[in-house]
Backbone as JSON, one array per atom type, in Angstrom:
{
  "sequence": "MNPRNTLILPGWQNSGPEHWQSRWERAHGYTRVEQHDWMRPLRGDWSARLEDVLLSCDEPAVLVAHSLGCMLTAAWASHSRNTHRVKAALLVAPPDVEREDVRQMLPGWSPVTMNKLPFPAVVFCSSDDPFCAPERARRFAAAWGAELVDAGPRGHLNADSGLGDWPEAHARLLQLQNPAPATTAA",
  "N": [[18.2, -13.98, -1.23], [16.69, -14.09, -4.37], [17.74, -11.92, -6.91], [16.09, -11.29, -9.01], [13.6, -11.03, -7.81], [13.43, -8.67, -6.57], [11.74, -5.89, -7.02], [11.66, -3.19, -9.24], [9.9, -0.17, -9.14], [9.17, 2.33, -10.94], [8.21, 5.74, -11.14], [6.1, 8.24, -12.57], [6.51, 8.74, -15.97], [8.65, 6.92, -16.01], [11.99, 5.73, -15.19], [14.93, 7.09, -16.09], [18.11, 6.18, -17.66], [20.27, 7.08, -15.94], [19.19, 7.2, -13.54], [18.94, 6.23, -10.15], [17.35, 3.88, -9.79], [17.61, 2.55, -12.25], [20.29, 2.3, -12.48], [20.71, 0.46, -10.33], [19.11, -1.65, -11.21], [20.79, -2.58, -13.54], [23.21, -3.1, -12.34], [22.56, -5.0, -10.31], [20.68, -6.92, -11.2], [17.99, -6.54, -10.81], [14.33, -6.62, -11.1], [12.57, -4.6, -13.5], [9.25, -3.33, -13.1], [7.44, -3.09, -15.87], [5.3, -0.75, -17.11], [2.18, -0.22, -18.82], [1.54, 2.3, -19.87], [3.54, 5.03, -19.44], [3.4, 7.77, -19.47], [0.69, 8.5, -19.24], [-0.48, 7.58, -16.51], [-2.52, 5.12, -15.04], [-4.2, 4.36, -12.04], [-5.53, 1.78, -11.57], [-4.66, 0.21, -13.73], [-2.0, 0.22, -13.33], [-1.69, -1.08, -10.78], [-2.96, -3.58, -11.35], [-0.97, -4.61, -13.18], [1.27, -4.74, -11.34], [0.3, -6.62, -9.49], [0.19, -8.74, -11.34], [2.93, -9.28, -11.96], [3.96, -9.69, -9.45], [2.71, -12.18, -8.78], [3.97, -13.78, -10.46], [6.42, -14.24, -9.4], [8.92, -16.12, -7.55], [9.14, -16.31, -4.96], [8.55, -14.26, -1.97], [8.57, -10.83, -2.78], [10.65, -7.96, -2.77], [9.9, -4.5, -2.89], [10.92, -1.79, -4.73], [10.34, 1.38, -4.88], [9.9, 4.53, -6.58], [8.69, 7.75, -6.37], [5.65, 8.15, -7.92], [5.59, 5.4, -7.87], [5.57, 4.74, -5.22], [2.96, 5.59, -4.43], [1.64, 3.76, -5.88], [2.31, 1.44, -4.58], [1.13, 1.77, -2.01], [-1.59, 2.0, -2.85], [-2.0, -0.46, -4.13], [-1.52, -2.3, -2.03], [-3.65, -1.75, -0.34], [-5.88, -3.11, -1.47], [-5.16, -5.53, -2.56], [-5.21, -9.14, -2.25], [-3.06, -10.45, -2.0], [-0.9, -9.66, -0.57], [0.83, -10.9, 1.09], [2.77, -11.78, -0.56], [4.8, -9.84, -0.83], [7.71, -8.96, 0.74], [9.06, -6.75, 1.84], [9.43, -3.04, 1.48], [10.92, -0.44, -0.08], [10.45, 2.84, -0.15], [10.58, 5.74, -1.96], [10.73, 9.2, -2.24], [7.85, 9.92, -2.11], [5.26, 11.44, -3.98], [2.99, 14.18, -3.43], [0.11, 13.61, -4.26], [-2.29, 14.72, -3.78], [-2.06, 17.55, -3.79], [-2.72, 20.47, -5.57], [-1.28, 21.17, -8.05], [0.15, 18.87, -8.53], [-1.86, 16.97, -8.57], [-3.19, 17.8, -11.01], [-1.23, 16.86, -12.94], [-1.27, 14.31, -12.53], [-3.91, 12.76, -12.75], [-6.57, 10.97, -11.07], [-5.11, 9.66, -8.98], [-5.44, 10.61, -6.55], [-7.58, 10.24, -3.68], [-4.56, 10.04, -1.47], [-3.7, 6.77, -0.48], [-3.88, 5.95, 2.91], [-3.25, 3.66, 4.58], [-2.05, 1.44, 6.94], [0.82, -0.4, 5.88], [1.03, -3.83, 5.05], [3.53, -4.99, 5.34], [7.02, -4.55, 6.22], [8.49, -1.31, 5.77], [10.53, 1.43, 4.36], [10.6, 4.75, 4.09], [12.13, 7.22, 2.15], [12.72, 10.61, 2.12], [13.22, 13.86, 0.77], [14.29, 17.06, 1.97], [13.7, 19.23, 0.32], [12.04, 18.45, -1.81], [10.36, 19.08, -4.75], [7.77, 18.0, -5.26], [6.56, 17.28, -3.02], [6.13, 18.31, 0.25], [8.13, 18.03, 3.18], [6.74, 17.54, 5.62], [4.41, 16.4, 4.72], [5.38, 14.02, 3.57], [6.38, 12.93, 5.95], [3.8, 12.4, 7.23], [2.82, 10.5, 5.42], [4.5, 8.39, 5.74], [4.12, 7.73, 8.41], [1.44, 6.95, 8.35], [1.65, 4.79, 6.81], [3.06, 3.13, 8.46], [5.78, 3.12, 8.15], [9.34, 3.37, 8.37], [11.01, 6.47, 8.6], [13.36, 8.09, 6.55], [15.25, 10.95, 6.32], [16.59, 12.37, 3.63], [17.94, 14.7, 3.3], [18.49, 18.03, 1.68], [17.86, 17.31, -1.38], [16.27, 17.43, -3.62], [14.07, 15.71, -5.8], [14.97, 13.19, -5.38], [16.04, 11.8, -7.58], [17.45, 11.2, -10.82], [18.44, 13.78, -11.41], [19.08, 14.54, -9.02], [21.68, 13.76, -8.51], [22.59, 11.42, -7.35], [23.89, 9.17, -8.13], [24.97, 5.84, -7.78], [23.65, 5.65, -5.38], [24.61, 4.54, -2.61], [23.8, 4.72, 0.23], [21.07, 4.44, 0.32], [20.93, 1.89, -1.02], [22.08, 0.38, 0.9], [20.14, 0.34, 2.81], [18.18, -1.15, 1.42], [19.28, -3.63, 1.06], [19.23, -4.48, 3.79], [16.44, -4.75, 3.97], [16.01, -6.76, 2.21], [17.32, -8.88, 3.32], [16.68, -9.3, 6.36], [17.99, -8.98, 9.65], [18.08, -11.71, 11.85], [15.73, -12.03, 14.36], [16.47, -11.54, 17.78], [16.26, -13.38, 20.72], [15.68, -12.83, 24.1], [17.32, -14.31, 26.77]],
  "CA": [[17.13, -13.67, -2.07], [16.98, -13.99, -5.75], [17.67, -10.64, -7.23], [14.93, -10.94, -9.83], [12.4, -10.66, -7.01], [13.49, -7.21, -6.13], [10.95, -5.31, -8.26], [11.75, -1.71, -9.4], [8.58, 0.31, -9.39], [9.42, 3.67, -11.38], [7.21, 6.64, -11.2], [5.53, 8.74, -13.84], [7.45, 8.89, -17.06], [9.63, 5.9, -15.92], [13.28, 6.21, -14.72], [15.96, 7.15, -17.22], [19.32, 5.4, -17.61], [21.1, 7.62, -14.91], [18.46, 7.27, -12.24], [19.6, 5.21, -9.2], [16.75, 2.77, -9.99], [18.05, 1.97, -13.4], [21.68, 1.81, -12.12], [20.49, -0.76, -9.5], [18.79, -2.76, -12.17], [21.83, -3.01, -14.21], [24.18, -3.61, -11.33], [22.15, -6.17, -9.4], [19.76, -7.89, -11.85], [16.56, -6.39, -10.25], [13.4, -6.52, -12.26], [11.63, -3.39, -13.6], [7.87, -3.66, -13.52], [7.07, -2.3, -17.0], [3.93, -0.36, -17.23], [1.57, -0.07, -20.24], [1.62, 3.8, -20.26], [4.37, 5.71, -18.38], [2.92, 9.12, -19.63], [-0.65, 8.78, -18.58], [-0.61, 6.38, -15.62], [-3.87, 4.87, -14.42], [-3.96, 3.62, -10.89], [-5.96, 0.46, -11.66], [-3.8, -0.54, -14.59], [-0.61, 0.07, -12.81], [-2.06, -1.97, -9.77], [-3.1, -4.97, -11.88], [0.37, -5.11, -13.67], [2.09, -5.11, -10.24], [-0.27, -7.86, -9.09], [0.62, -9.89, -12.28], [4.31, -9.46, -11.73], [4.1, -10.29, -8.07], [2.07, -13.61, -8.79], [4.96, -14.65, -11.23], [7.67, -14.33, -8.59], [8.92, -17.6, -6.96], [9.35, -16.02, -3.49], [8.11, -12.94, -1.72], [9.47, -9.81, -3.45], [10.89, -6.57, -2.14], [9.51, -3.49, -3.8], [11.78, -0.43, -4.57], [9.45, 2.4, -5.47], [10.16, 5.91, -6.49], [7.75, 8.72, -6.72], [4.31, 7.49, -8.07], [5.6, 3.96, -7.51], [5.2, 4.73, -3.72], [1.55, 5.69, -4.31], [1.16, 2.51, -6.41], [2.59, 0.39, -3.5], [0.1, 1.89, -1.1], [-2.96, 1.62, -3.29], [-2.04, -1.89, -4.43], [-1.58, -3.06, -0.7], [-4.89, -1.65, 0.29], [-7.02, -3.95, -1.94], [-4.76, -6.88, -2.98], [-5.36, -10.27, -1.53], [-1.67, -11.15, -2.22], [0.01, -8.78, 0.09], [1.9, -11.8, 1.58], [3.89, -11.93, -1.68], [5.67, -8.67, -0.62], [8.54, -9.13, 2.04], [9.24, -5.4, 2.45], [9.26, -2.01, 0.49], [11.63, 0.75, -0.04], [9.71, 3.9, -0.85], [11.39, 6.86, -2.28], [10.17, 10.49, -2.65], [6.31, 9.82, -2.52], [4.7, 12.73, -4.45], [1.78, 14.54, -2.78], [-0.69, 13.6, -5.41], [-3.55, 15.63, -3.41], [-1.64, 18.85, -4.03], [-3.45, 20.7, -6.79], [-0.46, 21.14, -9.08], [0.47, 17.4, -8.77], [-3.08, 16.32, -8.97], [-3.33, 18.14, -12.38], [-0.36, 16.11, -13.72], [-1.48, 12.76, -12.34], [-5.31, 12.64, -12.36], [-6.94, 9.6, -10.71], [-4.29, 9.16, -7.98], [-5.81, 11.02, -5.29], [-6.67, 10.61, -2.59], [-3.44, 9.1, -1.05], [-4.1, 5.67, 0.41], [-3.21, 6.16, 4.07], [-3.64, 2.49, 5.39], [-0.83, 0.73, 7.25], [1.23, -1.44, 4.91], [1.12, -5.09, 5.75], [4.95, -5.59, 5.33], [7.97, -3.44, 6.61], [8.86, -0.32, 4.83], [11.28, 2.52, 4.78], [10.35, 5.88, 3.18], [13.2, 8.11, 1.92], [12.2, 11.77, 1.69], [14.03, 15.07, 0.78], [13.65, 18.23, 2.54], [13.29, 20.13, -0.69], [11.31, 17.81, -2.91], [9.38, 19.95, -5.29], [6.52, 17.42, -5.45], [6.01, 16.84, -1.59], [6.71, 18.86, 1.42], [8.64, 17.1, 4.21], [5.67, 17.15, 6.59], [3.47, 15.37, 4.11], [6.15, 12.81, 3.52], [6.3, 12.27, 7.23], [2.56, 11.85, 7.43], [2.62, 9.34, 4.67], [5.33, 7.4, 6.56], [3.42, 7.35, 9.6], [0.16, 6.23, 8.13], [2.06, 3.42, 6.21], [3.79, 2.44, 9.31], [7.06, 3.0, 7.66], [10.4, 4.17, 8.94], [11.28, 7.57, 7.72], [14.71, 8.62, 6.42], [15.43, 12.29, 5.67], [17.95, 12.4, 2.85], [18.4, 16.17, 3.35], [18.07, 18.67, 0.52], [18.28, 16.54, -2.61], [15.29, 17.52, -4.7], [13.02, 14.56, -5.96], [15.67, 12.01, -5.29], [16.11, 11.16, -8.96], [18.8, 11.43, -11.53], [18.76, 15.23, -11.34], [19.71, 14.77, -7.53], [23.13, 13.46, -8.58], [22.81, 10.44, -6.43], [24.69, 8.12, -8.64], [24.3, 4.4, -7.26], [23.16, 5.84, -4.09], [24.85, 3.53, -1.76], [23.08, 4.8, 1.41], [19.68, 3.77, 0.11], [21.04, 0.46, -1.32], [22.36, -0.38, 2.15], [18.89, -0.02, 3.48], [17.4, -2.08, 0.58], [19.91, -4.89, 1.46], [18.68, -4.94, 5.21], [15.06, -5.15, 3.73], [16.03, -8.06, 1.55], [17.98, -10.0, 4.29], [16.65, -8.77, 7.59], [18.67, -9.73, 10.75], [17.13, -12.57, 12.54], [15.27, -11.54, 15.69], [17.13, -12.15, 18.91], [15.39, -13.62, 22.02], [16.28, -12.64, 25.48], [17.32, -15.59, 27.56]],
  "C": [[17.42, -13.53, -3.51], [16.71, -12.57, -6.17], [16.46, -10.1, -8.24], [13.53, -10.71, -9.11], [12.51, -9.46, -6.26], [12.86, -6.42, -7.35], [11.09, -3.74, -8.22], [10.5, -1.17, -10.01], [8.99, 1.82, -9.74], [8.15, 4.49, -11.18], [6.69, 7.15, -12.52], [6.67, 9.1, -14.78], [8.66, 7.91, -17.0], [11.01, 6.52, -15.38], [14.16, 5.91, -15.83], [17.2, 6.31, -16.83], [20.17, 5.83, -16.35], [20.33, 7.61, -13.64], [18.89, 6.07, -11.44], [18.76, 3.84, -9.53], [17.22, 2.0, -11.16], [19.37, 1.42, -13.16], [21.67, 0.54, -11.17], [20.08, -2.06, -10.34], [19.78, -3.36, -12.91], [22.81, -3.57, -13.35], [23.83, -4.92, -10.63], [21.28, -7.17, -10.05], [18.36, -7.68, -11.22], [15.65, -6.21, -11.48], [12.6, -5.4, -12.27], [10.23, -3.92, -13.79], [7.57, -2.62, -14.6], [5.56, -1.86, -17.04], [3.39, -0.07, -18.66], [1.74, 1.4, -20.8], [2.33, 4.66, -19.19], [3.94, 7.15, -18.38], [1.54, 9.47, -18.98], [-1.02, 7.48, -17.66], [-2.06, 6.22, -14.98], [-3.74, 3.97, -13.35], [-4.41, 2.06, -11.04], [-5.22, -0.28, -12.59], [-2.54, -0.88, -14.03], [-0.86, -0.99, -11.59], [-2.17, -3.46, -10.3], [-1.8, -5.42, -12.48], [1.3, -5.35, -12.35], [1.63, -6.46, -9.74], [0.16, -9.01, -10.01], [2.04, -10.3, -12.08], [4.63, -10.24, -10.42], [3.76, -11.85, -8.05], [3.17, -14.42, -9.6], [6.39, -14.82, -10.42], [7.68, -15.62, -7.78], [9.1, -17.48, -5.48], [8.81, -14.67, -3.22], [9.19, -12.01, -2.25], [9.75, -8.62, -2.49], [10.79, -5.5, -3.2], [10.38, -2.33, -3.66], [11.07, 0.53, -5.5], [10.03, 3.82, -5.52], [9.08, 6.72, -7.05], [6.26, 8.07, -6.75], [4.39, 6.03, -7.83], [5.35, 3.78, -6.04], [3.64, 4.77, -3.59], [0.99, 4.37, -4.91], [1.15, 1.54, -5.41], [1.42, 0.45, -2.6], [-1.14, 1.58, -1.48], [-3.14, 0.21, -3.52], [-2.25, -2.69, -3.04], [-2.95, -2.98, -0.17], [-6.03, -2.45, -0.23], [-6.56, -5.31, -2.33], [-4.96, -7.92, -2.0], [-4.01, -10.99, -1.37], [-0.58, -10.29, -1.58], [1.17, -9.71, 0.64], [2.92, -12.02, 0.55], [4.9, -10.78, -1.67], [6.38, -8.92, 0.79], [8.77, -7.76, 2.67], [9.26, -4.36, 1.15], [10.17, -0.88, 0.86], [10.98, 1.84, -0.87], [10.27, 5.29, -0.93], [10.69, 8.1, -2.85], [8.75, 10.38, -3.1], [5.93, 11.21, -2.99], [3.32, 12.97, -3.63], [0.7, 14.77, -3.84], [-2.24, 14.24, -5.04], [-3.23, 17.1, -3.54], [-2.13, 19.23, -5.39], [-2.55, 20.69, -7.92], [-0.12, 19.57, -9.59], [-0.8, 16.71, -9.24], [-3.39, 16.55, -10.48], [-2.45, 17.14, -13.35], [-0.73, 14.65, -13.7], [-2.94, 12.56, -11.75], [-5.59, 11.28, -11.96], [-6.07, 8.96, -9.58], [-4.54, 9.57, -6.72], [-7.22, 10.51, -4.87], [-5.5, 9.62, -2.34], [-4.09, 8.07, -0.23], [-3.2, 5.75, 1.72], [-3.37, 4.94, 4.99], [-2.16, 1.89, 5.67], [-0.49, -0.33, 6.23], [1.44, -2.75, 5.76], [2.56, -5.73, 5.69], [5.88, -4.27, 5.77], [8.35, -2.72, 5.41], [9.66, 0.86, 5.28], [10.93, 3.52, 3.67], [11.63, 6.88, 3.31], [12.39, 9.4, 1.56], [13.3, 12.89, 1.64], [13.45, 16.28, 1.29], [13.21, 19.34, 1.59], [12.83, 19.57, -1.93], [10.35, 18.73, -3.5], [7.96, 19.43, -5.45], [5.87, 17.02, -3.95], [6.76, 17.58, -0.68], [7.02, 17.89, 2.51], [7.58, 16.57, 5.2], [4.71, 16.28, 5.98], [4.04, 14.05, 4.02], [6.19, 12.08, 4.87], [4.98, 11.64, 7.6], [2.24, 10.48, 6.7], [3.21, 8.2, 5.29], [4.64, 6.8, 7.73], [2.12, 6.6, 9.39], [0.51, 4.85, 7.5], [2.66, 2.55, 7.19], [5.21, 2.11, 8.96], [8.16, 3.79, 8.49], [10.75, 5.28, 8.1], [12.82, 7.98, 7.72], [14.7, 9.96, 5.68], [16.65, 12.37, 4.96], [18.43, 13.76, 2.75], [17.83, 16.75, 1.99], [18.54, 18.25, -0.79], [17.29, 16.47, -3.74], [14.36, 16.22, -4.67], [13.67, 13.21, -5.86], [15.65, 11.12, -6.49], [17.35, 11.39, -9.66], [19.31, 12.76, -11.43], [19.35, 15.45, -9.95], [21.17, 14.42, -7.52], [23.55, 12.4, -7.46], [23.68, 9.21, -6.85], [24.15, 6.66, -8.36], [23.75, 4.53, -6.02], [23.3, 4.81, -3.09], [24.11, 3.46, -0.36], [21.67, 4.11, 1.35], [19.9, 2.29, -0.25], [21.39, -0.41, -0.15], [21.14, -0.72, 2.83], [18.02, -1.07, 2.7], [18.02, -3.57, 1.02], [19.45, -5.38, 2.83], [17.14, -5.28, 4.93], [15.05, -6.51, 3.17], [16.44, -9.2, 2.46], [17.98, -9.45, 5.65], [17.48, -9.65, 8.71], [17.6, -10.55, 11.47], [16.86, -11.86, 13.91], [15.93, -12.32, 16.81], [16.04, -12.38, 20.13], [16.17, -13.5, 23.3], [16.16, -13.98, 26.22], [16.88, -15.31, 29.02]]
}
């Protein structure tokens, strides 16, 4: 898989240089989907930008979303006619945008899109994420038809979590990029 077709979807305020998304982008040549306004994210604008970037890929892409990027993935997939252009998604630390404090920070992102994703997905959550209780993350993963991975008590799974290059999650990404061929019983 061409590394340029692995798309980094940062959340609100973008991902800084020590965030695992930025580290993966530098180390592996993945493509960051740049949004027009990182501080005042609009769901429709962000979805349109993701659609444009996906249409420019030369093969189905793998999405690597953090925080609001997870909500973007679910919202985009619920209305796009081009979901076949996504091979899989790694969704990390989805925020509960229906929670009052988060809704105040991110107006226009509620309600959470709870439709099954039309591609394989893995959700990583933290047991002490300040923006999403673990039971909500479990509900999101179940609704999206995604496998859930509990990363333990690591905050919002961002640069402040001290993940560095986060090899555990990158190994899962590699599995999504290059799934093992299905075996048939003889």
